[in-house]
CSV table of C-alpha atoms and ligand atoms in Angstrom, one decimal:
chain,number,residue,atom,x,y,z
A,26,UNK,CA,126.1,-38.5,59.6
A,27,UNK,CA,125.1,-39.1,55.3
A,28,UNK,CA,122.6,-35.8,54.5
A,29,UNK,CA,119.3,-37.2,54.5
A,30,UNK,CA,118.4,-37.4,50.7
A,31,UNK,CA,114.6,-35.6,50.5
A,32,UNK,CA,111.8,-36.2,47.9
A,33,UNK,CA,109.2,-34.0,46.0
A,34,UNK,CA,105.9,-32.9,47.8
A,35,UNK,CA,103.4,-33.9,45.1
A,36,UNK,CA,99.3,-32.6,44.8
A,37,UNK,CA,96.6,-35.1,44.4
A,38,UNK,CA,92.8,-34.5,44.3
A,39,UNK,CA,93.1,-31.0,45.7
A,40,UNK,CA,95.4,-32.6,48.7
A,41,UNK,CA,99.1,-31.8,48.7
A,42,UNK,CA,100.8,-35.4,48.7
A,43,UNK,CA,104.3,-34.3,51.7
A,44,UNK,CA,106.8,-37.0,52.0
A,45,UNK,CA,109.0,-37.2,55.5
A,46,UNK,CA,111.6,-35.6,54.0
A,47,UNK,CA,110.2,-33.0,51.7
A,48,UNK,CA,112.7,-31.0,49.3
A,49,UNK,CA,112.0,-27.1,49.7
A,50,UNK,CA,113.4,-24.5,47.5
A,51,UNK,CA,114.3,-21.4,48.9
A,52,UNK,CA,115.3,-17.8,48.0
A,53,UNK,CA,117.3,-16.1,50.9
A,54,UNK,CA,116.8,-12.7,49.8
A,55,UNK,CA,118.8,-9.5,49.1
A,56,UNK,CA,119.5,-6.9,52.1
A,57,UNK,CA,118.7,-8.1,55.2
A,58,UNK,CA,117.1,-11.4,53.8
A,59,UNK,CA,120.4,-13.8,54.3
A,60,UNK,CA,120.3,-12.5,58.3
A,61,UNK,CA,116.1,-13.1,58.5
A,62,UNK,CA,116.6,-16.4,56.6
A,63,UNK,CA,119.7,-17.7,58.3
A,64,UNK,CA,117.6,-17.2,61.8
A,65,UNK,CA,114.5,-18.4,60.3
A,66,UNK,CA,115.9,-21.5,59.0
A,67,UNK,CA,117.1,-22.2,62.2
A,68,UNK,CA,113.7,-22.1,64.0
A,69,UNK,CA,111.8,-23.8,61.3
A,70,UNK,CA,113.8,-26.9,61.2
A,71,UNK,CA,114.6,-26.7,65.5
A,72,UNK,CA,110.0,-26.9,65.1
A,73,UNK,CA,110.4,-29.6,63.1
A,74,UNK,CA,112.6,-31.6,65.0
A,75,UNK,CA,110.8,-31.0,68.4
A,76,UNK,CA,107.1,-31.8,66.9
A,77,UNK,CA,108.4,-34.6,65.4
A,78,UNK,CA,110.7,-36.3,66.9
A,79,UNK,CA,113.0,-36.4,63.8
A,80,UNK,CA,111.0,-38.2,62.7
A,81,UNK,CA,110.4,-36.0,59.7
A,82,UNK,CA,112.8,-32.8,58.3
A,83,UNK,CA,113.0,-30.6,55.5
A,84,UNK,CA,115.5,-30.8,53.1
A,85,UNK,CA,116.4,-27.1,51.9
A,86,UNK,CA,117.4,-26.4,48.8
A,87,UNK,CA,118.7,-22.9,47.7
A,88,UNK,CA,117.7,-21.1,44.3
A,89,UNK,CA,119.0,-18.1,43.3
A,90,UNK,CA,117.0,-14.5,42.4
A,91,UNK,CA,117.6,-10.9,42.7
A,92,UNK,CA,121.2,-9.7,43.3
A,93,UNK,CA,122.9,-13.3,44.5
A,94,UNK,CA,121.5,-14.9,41.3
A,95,UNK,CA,122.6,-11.3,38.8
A,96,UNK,CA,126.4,-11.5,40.3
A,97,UNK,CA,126.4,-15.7,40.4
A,98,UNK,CA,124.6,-16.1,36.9
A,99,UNK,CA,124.2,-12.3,34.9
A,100,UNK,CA,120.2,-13.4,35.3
A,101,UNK,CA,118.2,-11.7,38.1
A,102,UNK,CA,115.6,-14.5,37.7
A,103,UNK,CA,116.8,-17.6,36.4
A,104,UNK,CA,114.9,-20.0,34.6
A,105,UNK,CA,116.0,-22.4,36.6
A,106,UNK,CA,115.0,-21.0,39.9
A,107,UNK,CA,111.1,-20.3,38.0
A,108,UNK,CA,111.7,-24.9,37.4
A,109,UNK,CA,112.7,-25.6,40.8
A,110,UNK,CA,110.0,-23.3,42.1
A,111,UNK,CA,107.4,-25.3,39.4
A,112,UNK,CA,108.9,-28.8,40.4
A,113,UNK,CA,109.3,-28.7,43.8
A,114,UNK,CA,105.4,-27.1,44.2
A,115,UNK,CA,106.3,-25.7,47.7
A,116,UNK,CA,109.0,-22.8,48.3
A,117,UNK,CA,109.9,-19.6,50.8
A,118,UNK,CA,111.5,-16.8,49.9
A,119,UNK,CA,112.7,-13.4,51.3
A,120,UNK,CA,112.7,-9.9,50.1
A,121,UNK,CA,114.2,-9.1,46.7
A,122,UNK,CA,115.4,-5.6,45.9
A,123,UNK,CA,113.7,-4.2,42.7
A,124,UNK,CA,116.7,-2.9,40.5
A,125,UNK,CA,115.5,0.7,39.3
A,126,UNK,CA,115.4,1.3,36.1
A,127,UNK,CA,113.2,-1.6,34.9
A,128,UNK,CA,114.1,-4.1,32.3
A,129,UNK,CA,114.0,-7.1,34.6
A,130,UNK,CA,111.2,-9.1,35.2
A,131,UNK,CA,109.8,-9.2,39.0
A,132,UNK,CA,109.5,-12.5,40.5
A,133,UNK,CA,106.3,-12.1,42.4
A,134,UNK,CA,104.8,-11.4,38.8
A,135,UNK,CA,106.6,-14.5,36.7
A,136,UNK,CA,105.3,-16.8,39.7
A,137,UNK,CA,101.9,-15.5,39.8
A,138,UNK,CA,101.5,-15.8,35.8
A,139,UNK,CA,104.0,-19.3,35.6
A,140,UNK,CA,102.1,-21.3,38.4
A,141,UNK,CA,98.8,-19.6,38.3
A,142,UNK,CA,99.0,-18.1,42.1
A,143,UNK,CA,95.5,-16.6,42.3
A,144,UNK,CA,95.4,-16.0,46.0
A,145,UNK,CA,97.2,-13.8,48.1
A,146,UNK,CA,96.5,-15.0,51.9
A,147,UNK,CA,97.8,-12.9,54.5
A,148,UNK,CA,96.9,-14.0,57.9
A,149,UNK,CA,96.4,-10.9,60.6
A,150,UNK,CA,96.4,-11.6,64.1
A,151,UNK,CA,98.5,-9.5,67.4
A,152,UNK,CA,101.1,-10.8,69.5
A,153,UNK,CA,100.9,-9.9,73.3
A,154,UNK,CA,103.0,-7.1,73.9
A,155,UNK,CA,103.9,-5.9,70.2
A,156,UNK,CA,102.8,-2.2,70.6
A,157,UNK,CA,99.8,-1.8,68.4
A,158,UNK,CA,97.7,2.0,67.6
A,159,UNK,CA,94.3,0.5,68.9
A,160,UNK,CA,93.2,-0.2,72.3
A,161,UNK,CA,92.3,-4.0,71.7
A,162,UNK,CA,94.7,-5.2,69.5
A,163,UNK,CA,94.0,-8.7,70.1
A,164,UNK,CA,90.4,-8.2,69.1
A,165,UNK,CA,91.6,-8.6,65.3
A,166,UNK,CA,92.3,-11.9,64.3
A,167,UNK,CA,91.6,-13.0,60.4
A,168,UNK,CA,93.2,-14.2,57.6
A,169,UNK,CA,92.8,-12.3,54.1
A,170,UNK,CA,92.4,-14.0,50.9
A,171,UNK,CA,92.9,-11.5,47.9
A,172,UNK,CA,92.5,-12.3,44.3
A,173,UNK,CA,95.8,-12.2,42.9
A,174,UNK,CA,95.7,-12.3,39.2
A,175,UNK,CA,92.7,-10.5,37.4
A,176,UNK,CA,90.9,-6.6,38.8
A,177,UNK,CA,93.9,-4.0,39.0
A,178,UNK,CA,97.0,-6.6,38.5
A,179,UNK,CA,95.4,-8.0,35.4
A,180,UNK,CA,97.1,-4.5,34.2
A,181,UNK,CA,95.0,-3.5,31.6
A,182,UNK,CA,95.3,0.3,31.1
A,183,UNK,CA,96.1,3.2,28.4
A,184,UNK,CA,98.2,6.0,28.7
A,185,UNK,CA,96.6,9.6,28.9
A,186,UNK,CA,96.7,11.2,25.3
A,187,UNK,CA,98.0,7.8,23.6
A,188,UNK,CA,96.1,6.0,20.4
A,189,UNK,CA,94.7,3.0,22.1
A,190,UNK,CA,93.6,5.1,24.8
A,191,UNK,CA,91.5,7.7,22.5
A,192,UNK,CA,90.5,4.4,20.3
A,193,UNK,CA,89.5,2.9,23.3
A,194,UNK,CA,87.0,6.2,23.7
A,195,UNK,CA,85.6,6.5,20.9
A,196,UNK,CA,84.7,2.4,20.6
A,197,UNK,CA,82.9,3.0,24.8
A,198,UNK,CA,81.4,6.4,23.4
A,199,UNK,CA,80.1,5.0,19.6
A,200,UNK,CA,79.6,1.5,20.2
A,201,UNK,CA,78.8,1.2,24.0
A,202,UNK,CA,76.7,3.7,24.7
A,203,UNK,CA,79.2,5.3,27.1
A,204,UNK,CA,77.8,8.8,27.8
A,205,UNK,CA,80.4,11.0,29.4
A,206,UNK,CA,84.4,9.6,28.9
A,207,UNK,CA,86.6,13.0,28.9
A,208,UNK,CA,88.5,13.6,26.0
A,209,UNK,CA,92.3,12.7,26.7
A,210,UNK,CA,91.1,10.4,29.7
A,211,UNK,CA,93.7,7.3,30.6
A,212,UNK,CA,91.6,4.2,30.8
A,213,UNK,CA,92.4,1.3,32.8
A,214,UNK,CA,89.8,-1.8,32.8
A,215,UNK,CA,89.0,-3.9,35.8
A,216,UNK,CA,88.3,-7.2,34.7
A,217,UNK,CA,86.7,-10.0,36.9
A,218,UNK,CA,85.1,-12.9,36.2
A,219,UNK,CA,82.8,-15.8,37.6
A,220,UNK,CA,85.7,-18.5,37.4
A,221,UNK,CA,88.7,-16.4,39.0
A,222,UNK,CA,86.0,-15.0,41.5
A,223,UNK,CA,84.9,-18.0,42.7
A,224,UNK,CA,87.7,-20.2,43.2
A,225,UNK,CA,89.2,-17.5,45.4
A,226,UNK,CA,86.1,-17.5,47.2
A,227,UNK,CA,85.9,-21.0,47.4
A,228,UNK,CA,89.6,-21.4,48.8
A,229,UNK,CA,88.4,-18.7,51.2
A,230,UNK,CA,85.4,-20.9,52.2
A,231,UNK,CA,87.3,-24.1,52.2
A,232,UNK,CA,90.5,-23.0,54.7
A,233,UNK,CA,87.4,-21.7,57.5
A,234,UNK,CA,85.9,-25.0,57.4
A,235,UNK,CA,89.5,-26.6,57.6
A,236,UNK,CA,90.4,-24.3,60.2
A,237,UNK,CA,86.8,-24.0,62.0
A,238,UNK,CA,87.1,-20.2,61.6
A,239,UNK,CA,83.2,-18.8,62.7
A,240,UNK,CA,82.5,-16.8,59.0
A,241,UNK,CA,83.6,-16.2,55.5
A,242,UNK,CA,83.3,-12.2,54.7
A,243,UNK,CA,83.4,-11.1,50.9
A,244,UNK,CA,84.2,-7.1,51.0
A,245,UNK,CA,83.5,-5.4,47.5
A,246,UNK,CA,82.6,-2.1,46.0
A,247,UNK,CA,79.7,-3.0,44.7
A,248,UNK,CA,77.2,-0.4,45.5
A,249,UNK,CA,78.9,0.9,42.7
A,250,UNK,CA,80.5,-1.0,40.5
A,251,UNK,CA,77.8,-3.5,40.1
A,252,UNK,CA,78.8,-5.9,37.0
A,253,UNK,CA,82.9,-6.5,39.0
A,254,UNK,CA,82.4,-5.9,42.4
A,255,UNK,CA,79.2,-6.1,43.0
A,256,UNK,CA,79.6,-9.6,40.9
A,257,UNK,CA,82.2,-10.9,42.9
A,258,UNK,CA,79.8,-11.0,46.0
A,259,UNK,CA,76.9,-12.2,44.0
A,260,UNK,CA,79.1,-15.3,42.5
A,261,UNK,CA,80.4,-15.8,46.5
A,262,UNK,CA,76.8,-16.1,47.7
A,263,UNK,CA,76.0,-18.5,44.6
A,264,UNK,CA,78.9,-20.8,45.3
A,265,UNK,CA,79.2,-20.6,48.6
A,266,UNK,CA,75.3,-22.1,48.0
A,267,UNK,CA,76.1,-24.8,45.1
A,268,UNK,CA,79.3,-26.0,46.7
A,269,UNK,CA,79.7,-25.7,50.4
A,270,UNK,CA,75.7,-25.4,51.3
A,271,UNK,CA,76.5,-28.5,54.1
A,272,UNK,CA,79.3,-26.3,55.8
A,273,UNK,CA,77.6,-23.0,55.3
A,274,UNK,CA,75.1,-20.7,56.0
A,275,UNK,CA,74.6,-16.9,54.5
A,276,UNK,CA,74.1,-14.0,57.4
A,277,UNK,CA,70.7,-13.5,55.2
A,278,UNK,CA,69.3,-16.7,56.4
A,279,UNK,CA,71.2,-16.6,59.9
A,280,UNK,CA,69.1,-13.7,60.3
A,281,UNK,CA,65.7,-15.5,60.1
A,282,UNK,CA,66.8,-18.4,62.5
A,283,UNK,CA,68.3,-20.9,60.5
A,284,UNK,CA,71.7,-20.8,61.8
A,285,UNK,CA,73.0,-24.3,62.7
A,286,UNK,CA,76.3,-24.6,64.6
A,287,UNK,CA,79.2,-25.1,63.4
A,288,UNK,CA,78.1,-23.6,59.9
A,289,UNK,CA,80.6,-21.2,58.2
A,290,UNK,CA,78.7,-17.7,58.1
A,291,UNK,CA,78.8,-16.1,55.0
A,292,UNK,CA,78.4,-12.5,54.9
A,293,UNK,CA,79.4,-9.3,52.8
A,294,UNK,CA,80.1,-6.5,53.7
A,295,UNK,CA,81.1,-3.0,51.5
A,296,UNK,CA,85.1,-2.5,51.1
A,297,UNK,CA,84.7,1.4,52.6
A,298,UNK,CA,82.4,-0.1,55.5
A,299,UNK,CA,85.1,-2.9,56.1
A,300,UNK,CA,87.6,-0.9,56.8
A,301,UNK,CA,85.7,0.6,59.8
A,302,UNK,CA,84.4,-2.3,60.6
A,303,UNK,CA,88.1,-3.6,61.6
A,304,UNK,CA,88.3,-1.2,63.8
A,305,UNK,CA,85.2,-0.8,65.0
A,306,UNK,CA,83.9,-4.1,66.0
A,307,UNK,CA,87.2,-6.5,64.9
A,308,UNK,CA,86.2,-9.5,66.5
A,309,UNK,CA,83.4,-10.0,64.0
A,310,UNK,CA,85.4,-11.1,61.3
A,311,UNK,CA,87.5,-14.0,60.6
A,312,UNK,CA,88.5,-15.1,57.3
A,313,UNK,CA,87.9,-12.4,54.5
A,314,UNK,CA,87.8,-12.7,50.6
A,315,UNK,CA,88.3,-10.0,48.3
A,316,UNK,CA,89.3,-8.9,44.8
A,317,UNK,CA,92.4,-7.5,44.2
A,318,UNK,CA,92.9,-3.8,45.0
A,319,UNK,CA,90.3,-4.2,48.3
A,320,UNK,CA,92.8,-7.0,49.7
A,321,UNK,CA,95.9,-4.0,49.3
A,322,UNK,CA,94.3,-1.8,51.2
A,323,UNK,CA,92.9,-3.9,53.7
A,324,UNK,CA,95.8,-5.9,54.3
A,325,UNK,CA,98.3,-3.1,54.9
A,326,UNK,CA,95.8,-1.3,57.0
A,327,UNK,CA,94.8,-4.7,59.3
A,328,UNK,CA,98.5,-5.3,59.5
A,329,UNK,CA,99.6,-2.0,61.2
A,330,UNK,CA,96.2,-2.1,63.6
A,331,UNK,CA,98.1,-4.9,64.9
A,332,UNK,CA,101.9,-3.2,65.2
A,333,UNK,CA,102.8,-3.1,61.5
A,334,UNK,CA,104.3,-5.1,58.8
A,335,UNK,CA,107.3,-5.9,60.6
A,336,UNK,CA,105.5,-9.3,61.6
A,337,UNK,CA,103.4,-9.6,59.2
A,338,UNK,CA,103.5,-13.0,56.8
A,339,UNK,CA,102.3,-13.7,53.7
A,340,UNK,CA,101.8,-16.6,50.8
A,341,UNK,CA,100.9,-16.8,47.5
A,342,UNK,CA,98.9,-20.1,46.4
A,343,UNK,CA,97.4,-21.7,43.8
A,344,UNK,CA,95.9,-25.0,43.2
A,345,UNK,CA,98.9,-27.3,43.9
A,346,UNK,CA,101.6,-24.8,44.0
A,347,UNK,CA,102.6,-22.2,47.1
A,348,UNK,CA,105.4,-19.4,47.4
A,349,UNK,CA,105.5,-17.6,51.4
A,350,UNK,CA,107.2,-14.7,51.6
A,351,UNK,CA,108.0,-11.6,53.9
A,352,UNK,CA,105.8,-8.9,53.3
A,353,UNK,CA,108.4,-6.1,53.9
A,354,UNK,CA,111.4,-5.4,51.7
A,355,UNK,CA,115.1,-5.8,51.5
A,356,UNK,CA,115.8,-3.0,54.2
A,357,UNK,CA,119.3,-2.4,52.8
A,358,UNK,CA,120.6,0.1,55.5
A,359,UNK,CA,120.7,-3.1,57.5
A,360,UNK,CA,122.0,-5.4,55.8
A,361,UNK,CA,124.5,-7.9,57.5
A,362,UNK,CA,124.4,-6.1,60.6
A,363,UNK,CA,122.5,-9.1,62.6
A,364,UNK,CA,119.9,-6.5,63.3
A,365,UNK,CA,116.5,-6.4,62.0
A,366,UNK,CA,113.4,-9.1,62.9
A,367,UNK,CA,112.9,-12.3,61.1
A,368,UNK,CA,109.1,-13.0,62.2
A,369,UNK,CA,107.8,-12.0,59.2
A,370,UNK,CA,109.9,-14.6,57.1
A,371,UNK,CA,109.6,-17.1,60.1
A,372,UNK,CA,105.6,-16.4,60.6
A,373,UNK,CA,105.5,-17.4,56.3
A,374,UNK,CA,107.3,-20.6,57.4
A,375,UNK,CA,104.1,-21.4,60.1
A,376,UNK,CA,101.9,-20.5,57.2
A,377,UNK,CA,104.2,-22.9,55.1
A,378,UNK,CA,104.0,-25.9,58.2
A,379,UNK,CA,100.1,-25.1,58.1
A,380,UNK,CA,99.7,-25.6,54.9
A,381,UNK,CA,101.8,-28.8,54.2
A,382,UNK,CA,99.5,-30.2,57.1
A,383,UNK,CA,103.0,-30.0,59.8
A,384,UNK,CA,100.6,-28.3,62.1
A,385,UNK,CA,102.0,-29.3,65.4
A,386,UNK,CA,105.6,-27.5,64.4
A,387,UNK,CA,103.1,-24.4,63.4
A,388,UNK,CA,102.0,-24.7,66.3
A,389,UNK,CA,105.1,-25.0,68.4
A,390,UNK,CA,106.6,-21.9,66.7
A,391,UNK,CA,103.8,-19.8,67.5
A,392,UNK,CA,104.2,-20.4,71.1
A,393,UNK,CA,108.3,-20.0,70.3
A,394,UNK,CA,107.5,-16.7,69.2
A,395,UNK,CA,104.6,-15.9,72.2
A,396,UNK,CA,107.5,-16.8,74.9
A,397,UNK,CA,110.4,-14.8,73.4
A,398,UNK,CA,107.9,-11.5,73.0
A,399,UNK,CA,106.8,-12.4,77.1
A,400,UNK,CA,109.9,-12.8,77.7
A,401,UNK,CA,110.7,-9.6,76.6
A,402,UNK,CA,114.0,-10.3,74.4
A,403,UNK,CA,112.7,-8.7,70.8
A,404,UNK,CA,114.7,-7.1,68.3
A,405,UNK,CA,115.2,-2.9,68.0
A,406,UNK,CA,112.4,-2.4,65.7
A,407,UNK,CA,110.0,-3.9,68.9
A,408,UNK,CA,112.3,-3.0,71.6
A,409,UNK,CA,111.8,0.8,71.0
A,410,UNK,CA,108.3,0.4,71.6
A,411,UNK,CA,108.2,-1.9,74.1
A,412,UNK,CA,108.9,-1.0,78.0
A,413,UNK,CA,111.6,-2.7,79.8
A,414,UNK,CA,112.4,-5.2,77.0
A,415,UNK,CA,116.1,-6.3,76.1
A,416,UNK,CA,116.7,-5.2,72.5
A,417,UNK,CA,118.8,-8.3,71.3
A,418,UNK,CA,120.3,-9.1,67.3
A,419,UNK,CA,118.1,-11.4,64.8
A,420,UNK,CA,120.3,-14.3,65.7
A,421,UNK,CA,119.6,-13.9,69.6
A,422,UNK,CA,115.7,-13.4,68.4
A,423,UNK,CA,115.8,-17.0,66.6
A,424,UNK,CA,117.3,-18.5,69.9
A,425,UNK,CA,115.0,-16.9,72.0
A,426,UNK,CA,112.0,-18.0,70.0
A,427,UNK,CA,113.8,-22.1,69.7
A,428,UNK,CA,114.1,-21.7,73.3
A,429,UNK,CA,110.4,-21.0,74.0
A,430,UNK,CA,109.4,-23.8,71.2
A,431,UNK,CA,106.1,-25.3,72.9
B,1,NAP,P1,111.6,-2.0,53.4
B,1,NAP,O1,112.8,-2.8,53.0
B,1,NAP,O2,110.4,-2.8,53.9
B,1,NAP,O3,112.1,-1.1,54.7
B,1,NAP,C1,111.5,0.0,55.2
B,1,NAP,C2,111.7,0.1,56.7
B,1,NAP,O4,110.8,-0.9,57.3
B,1,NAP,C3,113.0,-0.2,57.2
B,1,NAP,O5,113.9,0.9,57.1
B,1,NAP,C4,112.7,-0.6,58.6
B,1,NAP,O6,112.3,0.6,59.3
B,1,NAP,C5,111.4,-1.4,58.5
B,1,NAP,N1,111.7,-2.8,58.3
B,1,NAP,C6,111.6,-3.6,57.1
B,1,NAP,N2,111.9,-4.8,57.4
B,1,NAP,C7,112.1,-4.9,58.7
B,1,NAP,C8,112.4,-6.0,59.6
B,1,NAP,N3,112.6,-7.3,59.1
B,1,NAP,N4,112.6,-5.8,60.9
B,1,NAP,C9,112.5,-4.5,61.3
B,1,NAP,N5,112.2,-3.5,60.6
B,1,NAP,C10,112.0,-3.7,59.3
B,1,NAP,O7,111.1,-1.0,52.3
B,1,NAP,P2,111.9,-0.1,51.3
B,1,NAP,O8,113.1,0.5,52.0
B,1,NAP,O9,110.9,0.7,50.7
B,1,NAP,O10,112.4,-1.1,50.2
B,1,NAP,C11,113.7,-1.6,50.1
B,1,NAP,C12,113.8,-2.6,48.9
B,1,NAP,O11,113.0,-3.7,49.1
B,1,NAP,C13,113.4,-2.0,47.5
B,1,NAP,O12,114.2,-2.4,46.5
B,1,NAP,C14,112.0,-2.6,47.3
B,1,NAP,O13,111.6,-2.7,46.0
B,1,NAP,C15,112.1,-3.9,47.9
B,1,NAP,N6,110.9,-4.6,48.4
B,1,NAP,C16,110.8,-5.9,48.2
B,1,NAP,C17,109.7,-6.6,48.6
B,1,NAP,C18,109.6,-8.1,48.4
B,1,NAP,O14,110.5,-8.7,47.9
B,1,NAP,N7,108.5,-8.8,48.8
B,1,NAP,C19,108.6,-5.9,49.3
B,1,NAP,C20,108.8,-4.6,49.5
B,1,NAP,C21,109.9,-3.9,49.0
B,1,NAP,P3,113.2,1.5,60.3
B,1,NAP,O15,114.2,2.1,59.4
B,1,NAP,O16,112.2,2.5,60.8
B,1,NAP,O17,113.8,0.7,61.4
């Protein structure tokens, strides 16, 4: 049978444009990424196939990074991959191993500059029978949408003792008014503003009204740091206001009545109070929006309420261009040994079908993965935890999950 040529998926008017055959570059990853991709692979395009008929299928094509693209091309990030990644709009990737000793430029970073990738979405939601710390694990279900460009990864900051850092004193001191800055202080600066603010928020605002998700919860610090975080929720309210007023509806005027259904409920909520909140009373929150170094800490910790970041996904997306990775790393100790699980690579590639608008193949993988955890065949890292269930290798995971495609 002649391999089915693809095309480019294209963005119009804020809409991504997806051909039947859509071309998707992808890095397999160092480590354990060419086992969790191999597998992965396989369920994505065995989703595809079923929801569609075959009718529609994507056409993979691989780019190289970390230590495959070093030992094939003496670059551990081509400019080429950086193209194909730009061209193509639309790629996956697994985990890449950071070489120590610096000097090479991470790809996370050259995306998120390159292609403008403000938000970082990770979706958090349990799987029956994944062991989880809390009680009600299935009580937290929300997807996280983190600024991803300016706050702490803008990477502003002055080394203790250096020039800039003691010039940078003495202009807050003389010039600003700054009252008490200890001498010899490192100063980092957090900046955020109304445009990179907001069109986080806005995506936030726009995927619960895509996705009928109940509210839209901006979590700051801004009870005390009024002008950035306390800013960010101030700019969320105002736009939430000027641009989605027919969709939403603040908690303020909820409060006094007004709540219509089927509004988005837009509420705030402090990032210290949040995190208590999640554990406390998790069903209350849906989609979140946050700045930068919040959306770390929240994610990590909303990830491991529900049985840690072995299944956890993640994406980063801009306006017209989207990269979905694992969130965990190259696990080397287990490398080609068949062993480890893919569902955080494959769960990116749901988040990948969602987003390209494939949603019954998203669909039909989530139930893949639902059957093979009921029925019980999971790899080791669940099948320690898990009572009575088979421990079987990635590949055997994959199957299992094809098997139970709904
Ligand atoms: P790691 O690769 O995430 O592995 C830490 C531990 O997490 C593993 O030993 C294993 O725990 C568990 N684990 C990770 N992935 C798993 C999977 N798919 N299935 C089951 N268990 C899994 O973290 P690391 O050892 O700190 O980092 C290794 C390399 O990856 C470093 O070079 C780091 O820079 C890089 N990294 C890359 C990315 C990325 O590309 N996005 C992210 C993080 C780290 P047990 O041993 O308990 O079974």
């Amino acid at each position: 049978m002649a391999a089915v040529t693809g095309s480019k998926i294209d963005y119009q008017g804020g809409r991504w444009v997806v051909p039947e055959h859509p071309i998707i570059p992808f890095i397999e990853g160092d480590g354990i990424g060419p086992d969790i991709w191999r597998a992965s692979r396989r369920v994505l395009d065995a989703a595809v196939a079923k929801a569609f008929g075959g009718k529609r299928a994507i056409v993979w094509k691989e780019i190289l990074a970390g230590e495959k693209a070093f030992k094939t091309t003496g670059s551990w990030l081509p400019d080429d991959t950086l193209a194909a990644i730009r061209e193509h709009r639309v790629a996956i990737k697994g985990p890449l191993t950071t070489p120590v000793g610096g000097g090479m430029r991470s790809l996370n970073v050259a995306l998120r500059q390159l292609l403008d990738l403000y938000a970082c979405i990770r979706p958090v939601r349990w799987f029956a029978g994944v062991p989880a710390p809390v009680r009600e694990p299935q009580k937290l279900d929300v997807v996280i949408f983190r600024e991803n460009i300016e706050d702490v990864y803008a990477g502003i900051e002055f080394e203790a003792g250096s020039e800039k850092a003691d010039k940078l004193r003495d202009f807050l001191m003389q010039e600003l008014d700054v009252k008490t800055l200890r001498e010899g202080s490192a100063i980092g600066v957090k900046p955020m503003s109304k445009f990179g603010s907001q069109r986080l928020v806005a995506k936030a605002i726009q995927y619960a009204i895509d996705h009928r998700k109940p509210s839209v919860t901006l979590v700051h610090k801004g009870n005390i740091q009024k002008f950035t975080e306390g800013a960010f929720r101030d700019w969320g309210y105002q736009l939430a206001k000027e641009r989605f007023s027919a969709h939403t509806v603040t908690e303020a005027d909820a409060g006094t009545g007004k709540r219509e259904t089927g509004k988005v409920l837009i509420k705030d909520r402090i990032a210290d109070a949040m995190f208590q909140q999640v554990l406390l009373r998790p069903d209350e929150y849906s989609v979140i929006a946050t700045s930068n170094l919040n959306g770390d800490y929240l994610s990590d910790a909303c990830a491991a309420q529900v049985g840690g970041l072995g299944m956890a996904p993640g994406a980063n997306v801009g306006d017209g261009y989207a990269v979905f990775e694992a969130t965990h790393g190259t696990a080397p100790k287990y490398a080609g040994q068949d062993k480890v699980n893919p569902g955080s690579v494959i769960l990116s590639g749901v988040m990948m079908l969602e987003e390209i608008g494939w949603l019954p193949a998203a669909r039909a993988i989530i139930g893949g993965i639902e059957g093979a955890l009921g029925a019980k065949q999971v790899t080791y890292d669940l099948a320690r935890q898990m009572p009575g269930a088979t421990e079987v290798p990635t590949s055997m995971f994959a199957d299992a999950i094809i098997a139970h495609l709904t």
